[in-house]
Amino acid sequence: EPEVTQTPSHQVTQMGQEVILRCVPISNHLYFYWYRQILGQKVEFLVSFYNNEISEKSEIFDDQFSVERPDGSNFTLKIRSTKLEDSAMYFCASSPDANYGYTFGSGTRLTVV
Amino acid sequence: QKEVEQDPGPLSVPEGAIVSLNCTYSNSAFQYFMWYRQYSRKGPELLMYTYSSGNKEDGRFTAQVDKSSKYISLFIRDSQPSDSATYLCAMKDAGGTSYGKLTFGQGTILTVHP
């Protein structure tokens, strides 16, 4: 069964550093998403991406964050100048259509120290 | 009022029991309703996907949506220890500026003991 692949599975970074989280969505999917889950809290929407541009973003997704699809397969989330409160599981997801169930990756656990 | 409310549990049942999981919501624009299962430190896995009101069955799982009451349910029949996980409800509206943003519930932790 096709899956969404995320790397790395765990990233530890120092406060103030930049991190890039990587995702390979399912190949024939057109919509891409990033969500995050702080330990013990809800899964929260960050951003959706379609047709090579951001289609929607949440209040969390401020200038510290950016997304990119640098080639036909990868989808990245960059977090500049990380803060302690950015520590969370970050999930990438993709879907063939906006009105369809998503497939989530296994996540990247980001720890900011 | 929270947009999506879900009792976090935990819920503990014996093997073979029927499990009922529920969510309520306040946003009447929600049209698409999903249930995800999440094992510890893993990503959410889509279990059920329904549009608008009604029932949907898939094996041991039945999803129900009552839009008039803003209430959705997931039933698990003949529960197994392997069903032990966190169950997340999620929903989205049909259009406008929404490109698929899901709003999740808190998740219900389920343990099925042998």
CSV table of C-alpha atoms in Angstrom, one decimal:
chain,number,residue,atom,x,y,z
A,1,GLU,CA,0.0,0.0,0.0
A,2,PRO,CA,1.4,3.5,-0.9
A,3,GLU,CA,2.6,5.5,2.0
A,4,VAL,CA,3.8,8.9,3.0
A,5,THR,CA,7.5,8.9,4.0
A,6,GLN,CA,8.9,11.3,6.5
A,7,THR,CA,12.5,11.9,7.5
A,8,PRO,CA,14.1,12.1,9.9
A,9,SER,CA,12.0,10.3,12.4
A,10,HIS,CA,13.5,12.3,15.3
A,11,GLN,CA,15.4,15.6,15.2
A,12,VAL,CA,17.0,17.3,18.1
A,13,THR,CA,18.0,20.9,17.5
A,14,GLN,CA,19.2,23.8,19.6
A,15,MET,CA,17.0,26.8,20.1
A,16,GLY,CA,17.5,29.4,17.4
A,17,GLN,CA,18.6,26.9,14.8
A,18,GLU,CA,16.9,26.2,11.5
A,19,VAL,CA,15.4,22.8,10.7
A,20,ILE,CA,14.1,21.2,7.6
A,21,LEU,CA,11.6,18.4,7.8
A,22,ARG,CA,11.2,16.2,4.8
A,23,CYS,CA,8.3,14.3,3.3
A,24,VAL,CA,7.7,12.2,0.2
A,25,PRO,CA,3.9,12.2,-0.4
A,26,ILE,CA,2.1,9.5,-2.4
A,27,SER,CA,3.1,9.9,-6.0
A,28,ASN,CA,-0.3,10.6,-7.6
A,29,HIS,CA,-1.6,12.8,-4.8
A,30,LEU,CA,-2.1,16.5,-5.5
A,31,TYR,CA,-2.7,18.0,-2.1
A,32,PHE,CA,-0.1,18.2,0.6
A,33,TYR,CA,-0.4,19.2,4.2
A,34,TRP,CA,1.6,19.7,7.4
A,35,TYR,CA,0.1,19.2,10.8
A,36,ARG,CA,1.7,19.1,14.2
A,37,GLN,CA,0.8,17.5,17.5
A,38,ILE,CA,2.3,18.9,20.7
A,39,LEU,CA,2.5,16.1,23.3
A,40,GLY,CA,-0.9,15.5,24.9
A,41,GLN,CA,-2.7,18.0,22.6
A,42,LYS,CA,-4.8,17.8,19.5
A,43,VAL,CA,-3.4,17.4,16.0
A,44,GLU,CA,-3.3,20.9,14.6
A,45,PHE,CA,-3.4,22.1,11.0
A,46,LEU,CA,-0.4,24.1,9.8
A,47,VAL,CA,-0.6,24.5,6.1
A,48,SER,CA,-2.0,23.1,2.9
A,49,PHE,CA,-0.2,23.2,-0.5
A,50,TYR,CA,-1.7,22.7,-3.9
A,51,ASN,CA,-0.5,23.5,-7.4
A,52,ASN,CA,2.9,24.6,-6.1
A,53,GLU,CA,1.6,27.2,-3.7
A,54,ILE,CA,0.1,27.6,-0.2
A,55,SER,CA,-3.6,27.3,-0.4
A,56,GLU,CA,-4.4,27.7,3.3
A,57,LYS,CA,-2.5,28.3,6.5
A,58,SER,CA,-3.3,28.5,10.2
A,59,GLU,CA,-2.4,31.3,12.6
A,60,ILE,CA,0.4,29.0,13.8
A,61,PHE,CA,2.1,29.1,10.4
A,62,ASP,CA,3.8,32.5,10.7
A,63,ASP,CA,6.9,33.9,9.1
A,64,GLN,CA,9.0,31.4,11.0
A,65,PHE,CA,7.6,28.6,8.8
A,66,SER,CA,7.9,27.9,5.1
A,67,VAL,CA,7.1,25.1,2.8
A,68,GLU,CA,8.5,24.0,-0.5
A,69,ARG,CA,8.1,21.3,-3.1
A,70,PRO,CA,11.6,21.5,-4.6
A,71,ASP,CA,11.1,18.7,-7.1
A,72,GLY,CA,8.4,16.3,-8.2
A,73,SER,CA,8.5,14.1,-5.1
A,74,ASN,CA,9.6,16.0,-2.0
A,75,PHE,CA,7.7,18.3,0.2
A,76,THR,CA,9.5,20.2,3.0
A,77,LEU,CA,8.7,22.2,6.0
A,78,LYS,CA,11.4,24.7,7.1
A,79,ILE,CA,11.3,26.2,10.6
A,80,ARG,CA,13.6,29.1,11.1
A,81,SER,CA,15.0,30.2,14.5
A,82,THR,CA,13.4,27.3,16.4
A,83,LYS,CA,11.8,27.9,19.8
A,84,LEU,CA,11.3,25.5,22.7
A,85,GLU,CA,7.5,25.6,22.0
A,86,ASP,CA,8.1,24.2,18.5
A,87,SER,CA,8.9,20.9,20.1
A,88,ALA,CA,6.2,18.5,18.7
A,89,MET,CA,5.4,15.7,16.3
A,90,TYR,CA,5.2,17.1,12.8
A,91,PHE,CA,3.0,15.1,10.4
A,92,CYS,CA,3.0,15.4,6.6
A,93,ALA,CA,-0.1,14.2,4.8
A,94,SER,CA,-1.3,14.0,1.2
A,95,SER,CA,-4.5,13.3,-0.6
A,96,PRO,CA,-5.6,12.9,-4.2
A,97,ASP,CA,-8.4,15.5,-3.8
A,98,ALA,CA,-9.2,18.1,-1.2
A,99,ASN,CA,-12.5,16.3,-0.3
A,100,TYR,CA,-10.9,13.0,0.4
A,101,GLY,CA,-9.3,11.2,3.3
A,102,TYR,CA,-5.7,11.9,3.9
A,103,THR,CA,-2.8,9.6,4.2
A,104,PHE,CA,-0.5,10.7,7.0
A,105,GLY,CA,3.2,9.9,7.4
A,106,SER,CA,4.6,8.5,10.7
A,107,GLY,CA,5.9,11.9,11.7
A,108,THR,CA,9.1,13.6,12.7
A,109,ARG,CA,9.5,14.2,16.4
A,110,LEU,CA,11.2,17.6,16.8
A,111,THR,CA,12.9,18.4,20.1
A,112,VAL,CA,14.2,21.9,20.6
A,113,VAL,CA,16.6,22.2,23.5
B,1,GLN,CA,-17.2,26.4,22.8
B,2,LYS,CA,-14.6,24.2,21.2
B,3,GLU,CA,-15.1,23.5,17.5
B,4,VAL,CA,-14.7,19.7,18.0
B,5,GLU,CA,-15.1,18.0,21.4
B,6,GLN,CA,-14.2,14.4,22.1
B,7,ASP,CA,-14.0,12.6,25.4
B,8,PRO,CA,-10.4,11.7,25.9
B,9,GLY,CA,-11.2,8.7,28.0
B,10,PRO,CA,-9.3,6.5,28.7
B,11,LEU,CA,-11.8,3.8,27.8
B,12,SER,CA,-11.0,0.2,28.8
B,13,VAL,CA,-13.1,-2.7,27.6
B,14,PRO,CA,-12.8,-6.5,27.5
B,15,GLU,CA,-12.1,-8.3,24.3
B,16,GLY,CA,-15.2,-8.9,22.3
B,17,ALA,CA,-17.1,-5.8,23.6
B,18,ILE,CA,-18.8,-3.2,21.4
B,19,VAL,CA,-17.0,0.1,21.6
B,20,SER,CA,-18.8,3.4,21.1
B,21,LEU,CA,-16.7,6.5,20.4
B,22,ASN,CA,-18.2,9.9,19.9
B,23,CYS,CA,-17.5,13.5,18.9
B,24,THR,CA,-19.6,16.7,19.0
B,25,TYR,CA,-19.0,19.8,16.9
B,26,SER,CA,-20.2,23.3,16.7
B,27,ASN,CA,-19.4,24.3,13.1
B,28,SER,CA,-22.4,23.6,10.9
B,29,ALA,CA,-20.2,24.0,7.8
B,30,PHE,CA,-18.5,20.7,8.4
B,31,GLN,CA,-19.6,18.2,5.7
B,32,TYR,CA,-16.8,15.6,5.7
B,33,PHE,CA,-16.2,13.4,8.7
B,34,MET,CA,-13.4,11.0,9.4
B,35,TRP,CA,-12.1,8.7,12.0
B,36,TYR,CA,-8.5,8.0,12.4
B,37,ARG,CA,-6.6,5.5,14.5
B,38,GLN,CA,-3.3,6.5,16.0
B,39,TYR,CA,-0.8,4.1,17.7
B,40,SER,CA,1.7,5.5,20.0
B,41,ARG,CA,4.3,7.8,18.3
B,42,LYS,CA,2.8,7.0,14.8
B,43,GLY,CA,0.8,9.0,12.4
B,44,PRO,CA,-3.0,8.9,12.2
B,45,GLU,CA,-4.3,6.1,10.0
B,46,LEU,CA,-7.6,6.7,8.2
B,47,LEU,CA,-10.3,4.3,9.3
B,48,MET,CA,-13.6,5.7,8.1
B,49,TYR,CA,-14.6,8.6,5.8
B,50,THR,CA,-18.2,9.8,5.4
B,51,TYR,CA,-19.9,12.7,3.7
B,52,SER,CA,-22.9,14.5,5.3
B,53,SER,CA,-25.3,12.5,7.5
B,54,GLY,CA,-25.8,8.7,7.5
B,55,ASN,CA,-24.1,5.5,8.3
B,56,LYS,CA,-21.2,3.7,6.8
B,57,GLU,CA,-20.0,0.2,7.6
B,58,ASP,CA,-16.6,-1.4,7.0
B,59,GLY,CA,-16.0,-4.7,8.6
B,60,ARG,CA,-16.2,-4.4,12.3
B,61,PHE,CA,-16.4,-0.6,12.1
B,62,THR,CA,-19.5,1.5,11.7
B,63,ALA,CA,-19.5,5.3,11.4
B,64,GLN,CA,-22.6,7.4,12.0
B,65,VAL,CA,-23.1,11.1,11.4
B,66,ASP,CA,-26.1,13.1,12.7
B,67,LYS,CA,-25.7,16.6,11.3
B,68,SER,CA,-28.9,17.8,13.0
B,69,SER,CA,-27.4,17.0,16.4
B,70,LYS,CA,-23.8,17.8,15.3
B,71,TYR,CA,-22.8,14.4,16.6
B,72,ILE,CA,-20.7,11.6,15.1
B,73,SER,CA,-20.0,8.2,16.3
B,74,LEU,CA,-17.7,5.2,15.6
B,75,PHE,CA,-18.7,1.8,16.7
B,76,ILE,CA,-16.3,-1.1,16.9
B,77,ARG,CA,-17.8,-4.6,17.1
B,78,ASP,CA,-16.0,-7.6,18.5
B,79,SER,CA,-13.2,-5.4,19.7
B,80,GLN,CA,-9.7,-6.9,19.8
B,81,PRO,CA,-6.5,-6.1,21.7
B,82,SER,CA,-5.0,-4.9,18.5
B,83,ASP,CA,-7.7,-2.2,18.4
B,84,SER,CA,-6.0,-0.6,21.4
B,85,ALA,CA,-5.0,2.9,20.2
B,86,THR,CA,-6.1,6.5,20.3
B,87,TYR,CA,-9.1,7.2,18.1
B,88,LEU,CA,-9.3,10.7,16.5
B,89,CYS,CA,-12.4,12.2,14.9
B,90,ALA,CA,-11.7,14.8,12.3
B,91,MET,CA,-13.9,16.9,10.0
B,92,LYS,CA,-13.8,19.6,7.4
B,93,ASP,CA,-16.1,21.8,5.5
B,94,ALA,CA,-17.0,21.5,1.8
B,95,GLY,CA,-15.4,24.4,0.1
B,96,GLY,CA,-15.0,28.1,0.1
B,97,THR,CA,-11.4,28.8,1.0
B,98,SER,CA,-10.9,25.4,2.7
B,99,TYR,CA,-8.5,23.3,0.8
B,100,GLY,CA,-8.8,20.3,3.0
B,101,LYS,CA,-8.0,21.6,6.4
B,102,LEU,CA,-9.0,19.1,9.0
B,103,THR,CA,-10.1,20.0,12.5
B,104,PHE,CA,-9.4,17.2,14.9
B,105,GLY,CA,-10.9,16.1,18.2
B,106,GLN,CA,-8.7,15.5,21.3
B,107,GLY,CA,-8.7,11.8,20.7
B,108,THR,CA,-10.0,8.9,22.8
B,109,ILE,CA,-7.5,6.4,24.3
B,110,LEU,CA,-9.0,2.9,24.0
B,111,THR,CA,-7.6,-0.2,25.6
B,112,VAL,CA,-9.0,-3.6,24.8
B,113,HIS,CA,-7.9,-6.2,27.3
B,114,PRO,CA,-7.8,-9.9,26.7
